[in-house]
């Protein structure tokens, strides 16, 4: 499955392609066919999930992307 996340970056709308993992739990994030990095959900143990990344470019938006993914999963299509 894939998701398209839109945000504003440097005053322009940017579309990020997010591909769901085949194996493992990392979601791969692309912009204009360039790999930006990956994010992954981490269970906090209190029925909560936080989204983490080791890629500096994604750190400011990892939580927003994760919340978007969760909203897509929770919304029946």
Short mmCIF file of N, CA, C and O in Angstrom, two decimals:
data_model
loop_
_atom_site.label_atom_id
_atom_site.label_comp_id
_atom_site.label_asym_id
_atom_site.label_seq_id
_atom_site.Cartn_x
_atom_site.Cartn_y
_atom_site.Cartn_z
N UNK A 1 0.84 -1.18 0.00
CA UNK A 1 0.00 0.00 0.00
C UNK A 1 0.89 1.24 0.00
O UNK A 1 2.02 1.20 0.44
N UNK A 2 0.34 2.31 -0.52
CA UNK A 2 1.10 3.56 -0.56
C UNK A 2 0.21 4.72 -0.14
O UNK A 2 -1.01 4.65 -0.22
N UNK A 3 0.86 5.78 0.31
CA UNK A 3 0.16 6.98 0.75
C UNK A 3 0.83 8.19 0.11
O UNK A 3 2.03 8.16 -0.18
N UNK A 4 0.06 9.23 -0.09
CA UNK A 4 0.60 10.50 -0.57
C UNK A 4 0.35 11.53 0.52
O UNK A 4 -0.79 11.83 0.85
N UNK A 5 1.42 12.04 1.10
CA UNK A 5 1.33 13.05 2.15
C UNK A 5 1.72 14.39 1.55
O UNK A 5 2.75 14.51 0.90
N UNK A 6 0.87 15.40 1.76
CA UNK A 6 1.14 16.74 1.24
C UNK A 6 1.43 17.69 2.38
O UNK A 6 0.76 17.66 3.42
N UNK A 7 2.45 18.53 2.19
CA UNK A 7 2.73 19.59 3.14
C UNK A 7 3.29 20.79 2.39
O UNK A 7 3.40 20.77 1.16
N UNK A 8 3.61 21.83 3.12
CA UNK A 8 4.23 23.02 2.52
C UNK A 8 5.69 23.04 2.91
O UNK A 8 6.02 22.92 4.09
N UNK A 9 6.55 23.18 1.93
CA UNK A 9 7.98 23.23 2.16
C UNK A 9 8.55 24.38 1.36
O UNK A 9 8.40 24.41 0.14
N UNK A 10 9.14 25.32 2.06
CA UNK A 10 9.71 26.51 1.43
C UNK A 10 8.68 27.23 0.57
O UNK A 10 8.95 27.66 -0.55
N UNK A 11 7.45 27.34 1.08
CA UNK A 11 6.39 28.08 0.42
C UNK A 11 5.71 27.36 -0.73
O UNK A 11 4.86 27.94 -1.40
N UNK A 12 6.05 26.12 -0.97
CA UNK A 12 5.44 25.35 -2.05
C UNK A 12 4.82 24.07 -1.51
O UNK A 12 5.28 23.53 -0.52
N UNK A 13 3.80 23.60 -2.20
CA UNK A 13 3.20 22.32 -1.82
C UNK A 13 4.14 21.20 -2.26
O UNK A 13 4.63 21.19 -3.40
N UNK A 14 4.38 20.30 -1.34
CA UNK A 14 5.27 19.16 -1.62
C UNK A 14 4.47 17.89 -1.39
O UNK A 14 3.75 17.76 -0.40
N UNK A 15 4.58 16.95 -2.31
CA UNK A 15 3.92 15.65 -2.18
C UNK A 15 4.98 14.59 -1.90
O UNK A 15 5.95 14.46 -2.65
N UNK A 16 4.76 13.86 -0.83
CA UNK A 16 5.67 12.78 -0.46
C UNK A 16 4.98 11.45 -0.66
O UNK A 16 3.84 11.26 -0.25
N UNK A 17 5.66 10.54 -1.31
CA UNK A 17 5.16 9.19 -1.51
C UNK A 17 5.68 8.34 -0.36
O UNK A 17 6.88 8.31 -0.09
N UNK A 18 4.76 7.66 0.31
CA UNK A 18 5.12 6.81 1.43
C UNK A 18 4.72 5.38 1.08
O UNK A 18 3.55 5.11 0.80
N UNK A 19 5.68 4.50 1.09
CA UNK A 19 5.43 3.10 0.76
C UNK A 19 5.43 2.27 2.03
O UNK A 19 6.31 2.42 2.88
N UNK A 20 4.44 1.41 2.15
CA UNK A 20 4.35 0.56 3.33
C UNK A 20 5.39 -0.54 3.25
O UNK A 20 5.79 -0.96 2.16
N UNK A 21 5.80 -1.00 4.40
CA UNK A 21 6.85 -2.02 4.42
C UNK A 21 6.34 -3.38 3.98
O UNK A 21 5.19 -3.73 4.23
N UNK A 22 7.20 -4.11 3.31
CA UNK A 22 6.88 -5.49 3.00
C UNK A 22 7.24 -6.35 4.20
O UNK A 22 6.44 -7.09 4.73
N UNK A 23 8.44 -6.19 4.66
CA UNK A 23 8.93 -6.89 5.85
C UNK A 23 9.48 -5.83 6.79
O UNK A 23 10.04 -4.84 6.36
N UNK A 24 9.31 -6.02 8.05
CA UNK A 24 9.77 -5.02 9.01
C UNK A 24 8.72 -3.96 9.23
O UNK A 24 7.57 -4.11 8.84
N UNK A 25 9.11 -2.87 9.84
CA UNK A 25 8.10 -1.88 10.19
C UNK A 25 8.45 -0.47 9.72
O UNK A 25 7.85 0.48 10.17
N UNK A 26 9.42 -0.33 8.84
CA UNK A 26 9.79 1.00 8.35
C UNK A 26 8.95 1.39 7.15
O UNK A 26 8.72 0.58 6.25
N UNK A 27 8.50 2.64 7.15
CA UNK A 27 7.79 3.21 6.01
C UNK A 27 8.80 4.06 5.25
O UNK A 27 9.46 4.93 5.83
N UNK A 28 8.94 3.83 3.96
CA UNK A 28 9.93 4.54 3.15
C UNK A 28 9.29 5.78 2.54
O UNK A 28 8.21 5.70 1.97
N UNK A 29 9.98 6.91 2.64
CA UNK A 29 9.45 8.20 2.21
C UNK A 29 10.27 8.71 1.02
O UNK A 29 11.50 8.76 1.08
N UNK A 30 9.55 9.09 -0.07
CA UNK A 30 10.18 9.57 -1.29
C UNK A 30 9.59 10.92 -1.70
O UNK A 30 8.42 11.20 -1.45
N UNK A 31 10.41 11.74 -2.34
CA UNK A 31 9.95 12.98 -2.95
C UNK A 31 10.58 13.07 -4.33
O UNK A 31 11.81 13.02 -4.46
N UNK A 32 9.74 13.20 -5.34
CA UNK A 32 10.24 13.25 -6.73
C UNK A 32 11.22 12.12 -7.03
O UNK A 32 12.29 12.33 -7.57
N UNK A 33 10.88 10.93 -6.63
CA UNK A 33 11.64 9.69 -6.81
C UNK A 33 12.96 9.65 -6.03
O UNK A 33 13.74 8.73 -6.19
N UNK A 34 13.20 10.65 -5.18
CA UNK A 34 14.39 10.64 -4.31
C UNK A 34 14.00 10.06 -2.95
O UNK A 34 13.01 10.48 -2.35
N UNK A 35 14.81 9.14 -2.47
CA UNK A 35 14.57 8.55 -1.15
C UNK A 35 14.99 9.55 -0.08
O UNK A 35 16.13 9.98 -0.03
N UNK A 36 14.03 9.96 0.77
CA UNK A 36 14.33 10.91 1.84
C UNK A 36 14.70 10.19 3.14
O UNK A 36 15.44 10.74 3.95
N UNK A 37 14.17 9.00 3.32
CA UNK A 37 14.45 8.26 4.54
C UNK A 37 13.28 7.37 4.89
O UNK A 37 12.39 7.15 4.08
N UNK A 38 13.30 6.87 6.10
CA UNK A 38 12.22 6.01 6.55
C UNK A 38 11.79 6.42 7.95
O UNK A 38 12.54 7.02 8.70
N UNK A 39 10.54 6.10 8.25
CA UNK A 39 10.00 6.33 9.58
C UNK A 39 9.40 5.02 10.06
O UNK A 39 9.07 4.14 9.26
N UNK A 40 9.30 4.88 11.38
CA UNK A 40 8.72 3.65 11.90
C UNK A 40 7.92 3.96 13.16
O UNK A 40 8.28 4.83 13.94
N UNK A 41 6.83 3.21 13.34
CA UNK A 41 6.05 3.37 14.56
C UNK A 41 6.70 2.57 15.69
O UNK A 41 7.17 1.46 15.50
N UNK A 42 6.74 3.19 16.87
CA UNK A 42 7.28 2.52 18.05
C UNK A 42 6.18 2.51 19.10
O UNK A 42 5.67 3.58 19.47
N UNK A 43 5.83 1.34 19.58
CA UNK A 43 4.78 1.20 20.58
C UNK A 43 5.32 1.66 21.93
O UNK A 43 6.36 1.19 22.38
N UNK A 44 4.59 2.57 22.59
CA UNK A 44 5.02 3.10 23.89
C UNK A 44 4.58 2.22 25.04
O UNK A 44 4.99 2.43 26.17
N UNK A 45 3.73 1.24 24.79
CA UNK A 45 3.27 0.34 25.84
C UNK A 45 1.99 0.79 26.50
O UNK A 45 1.35 0.04 27.21
N UNK A 46 1.58 2.02 26.31
CA UNK A 46 0.34 2.55 26.90
C UNK A 46 -0.70 2.75 25.82
O UNK A 46 -1.38 3.77 25.79
N UNK A 47 -0.83 1.78 24.93
CA UNK A 47 -1.74 1.90 23.78
C UNK A 47 -1.43 3.12 22.94
O UNK A 47 -2.30 3.69 22.31
N UNK A 48 -0.19 3.54 22.96
CA UNK A 48 0.22 4.69 22.17
C UNK A 48 1.34 4.33 21.22
O UNK A 48 2.05 3.35 21.42
N UNK A 49 1.48 5.14 20.21
CA UNK A 49 2.52 4.93 19.21
C UNK A 49 3.21 6.26 18.97
O UNK A 49 2.55 7.29 18.85
N UNK A 50 4.53 6.22 18.91
CA UNK A 50 5.27 7.40 18.49
C UNK A 50 5.99 7.03 17.20
O UNK A 50 6.28 5.87 16.95
N UNK A 51 6.25 8.04 16.39
CA UNK A 51 6.90 7.80 15.10
C UNK A 51 8.32 8.33 15.17
O UNK A 51 8.55 9.46 15.56
N UNK A 52 9.26 7.49 14.77
CA UNK A 52 10.68 7.84 14.86
C UNK A 52 11.36 7.70 13.51
O UNK A 52 10.95 6.92 12.66
N UNK A 53 12.43 8.46 13.36
CA UNK A 53 13.28 8.37 12.19
C UNK A 53 14.70 8.72 12.59
O UNK A 53 14.92 9.43 13.58
N UNK A 54 15.65 8.23 11.84
CA UNK A 54 17.04 8.58 12.06
C UNK A 54 17.53 9.55 10.98
O UNK A 54 18.69 9.92 10.97
N UNK A 55 16.63 9.96 10.12
CA UNK A 55 16.99 10.86 9.02
C UNK A 55 16.63 12.30 9.40
O UNK A 55 15.47 12.61 9.65
N UNK A 56 17.63 13.16 9.45
CA UNK A 56 17.42 14.54 9.89
C UNK A 56 16.36 15.27 9.07
O UNK A 56 15.60 16.07 9.62
N UNK A 57 16.30 15.02 7.79
CA UNK A 57 15.35 15.72 6.93
C UNK A 57 13.90 15.37 7.30
O UNK A 57 13.00 16.17 7.11
N UNK A 58 13.68 14.19 7.88
CA UNK A 58 12.33 13.76 8.24
C UNK A 58 11.97 14.03 9.70
O UNK A 58 10.80 13.98 10.07
N UNK A 59 12.95 14.32 10.54
CA UNK A 59 12.68 14.50 11.97
C UNK A 59 11.60 15.54 12.26
O UNK A 59 10.73 15.30 13.09
N UNK A 60 11.59 16.70 11.58
CA UNK A 60 10.55 17.68 11.89
C UNK A 60 9.13 17.26 11.50
O UNK A 60 8.16 17.79 12.03
N UNK A 61 9.01 16.31 10.57
CA UNK A 61 7.67 15.94 10.09
C UNK A 61 7.31 14.48 10.31
O UNK A 61 6.24 14.05 9.90
N UNK A 62 8.15 13.72 10.97
CA UNK A 62 7.89 12.28 11.15
C UNK A 62 6.57 12.03 11.88
O UNK A 62 5.79 11.16 11.49
N UNK A 63 6.29 12.81 12.91
CA UNK A 63 5.04 12.62 13.67
C UNK A 63 3.83 12.95 12.79
O UNK A 63 2.84 12.22 12.80
N UNK A 64 3.92 14.01 12.01
CA UNK A 64 2.80 14.40 11.14
C UNK A 64 2.55 13.32 10.08
O UNK A 64 1.40 12.99 9.79
N UNK A 65 3.61 12.79 9.50
CA UNK A 65 3.45 11.73 8.51
C UNK A 65 2.84 10.50 9.17
O UNK A 65 1.92 9.88 8.63
N UNK A 66 3.32 10.15 10.35
CA UNK A 66 2.79 9.00 11.07
C UNK A 66 1.31 9.16 11.40
O UNK A 66 0.53 8.22 11.24
N UNK A 67 0.93 10.35 11.84
CA UNK A 67 -0.48 10.60 12.14
C UNK A 67 -1.33 10.51 10.88
O UNK A 67 -2.45 10.01 10.91
N UNK A 68 -0.78 10.97 9.77
CA UNK A 68 -1.49 10.86 8.49
C UNK A 68 -1.69 9.38 8.12
O UNK A 68 -2.78 8.97 7.73
N UNK A 69 -0.65 8.58 8.26
CA UNK A 69 -0.76 7.15 7.96
C UNK A 69 -1.81 6.50 8.85
O UNK A 69 -2.66 5.74 8.37
N UNK A 70 -1.78 6.82 10.14
CA UNK A 70 -2.76 6.25 11.07
C UNK A 70 -4.18 6.67 10.69
O UNK A 70 -5.10 5.86 10.78
N UNK A 71 -4.36 7.91 10.26
CA UNK A 71 -5.70 8.36 9.87
C UNK A 71 -6.19 7.63 8.63
O UNK A 71 -7.37 7.33 8.52
N UNK A 72 -5.28 7.32 7.72
CA UNK A 72 -5.67 6.56 6.52
C UNK A 72 -6.03 5.12 6.87
O UNK A 72 -6.96 4.55 6.30
N UNK A 73 -5.32 4.55 7.81
CA UNK A 73 -5.59 3.17 8.23
C UNK A 73 -6.92 3.10 8.96
O UNK A 73 -7.69 2.16 8.79
N UNK A 74 -7.20 4.11 9.79
CA UNK A 74 -8.44 4.12 10.59
C UNK A 74 -9.67 4.44 9.75
O UNK A 74 -10.79 4.14 10.17
N UNK A 75 -9.51 5.07 8.60
CA UNK A 75 -10.63 5.45 7.76
C UNK A 75 -10.91 4.34 6.76
O UNK A 75 -10.08 4.04 5.92
N UNK A 76 -12.08 3.71 6.83
CA UNK A 76 -12.40 2.66 5.86
C UNK A 76 -12.57 3.25 4.47
O UNK A 76 -13.10 4.33 4.31
N UNK A 77 -12.10 2.51 3.49
CA UNK A 77 -12.20 3.01 2.11
C UNK A 77 -13.19 2.23 1.31
O UNK A 77 -13.52 1.17 1.51
#
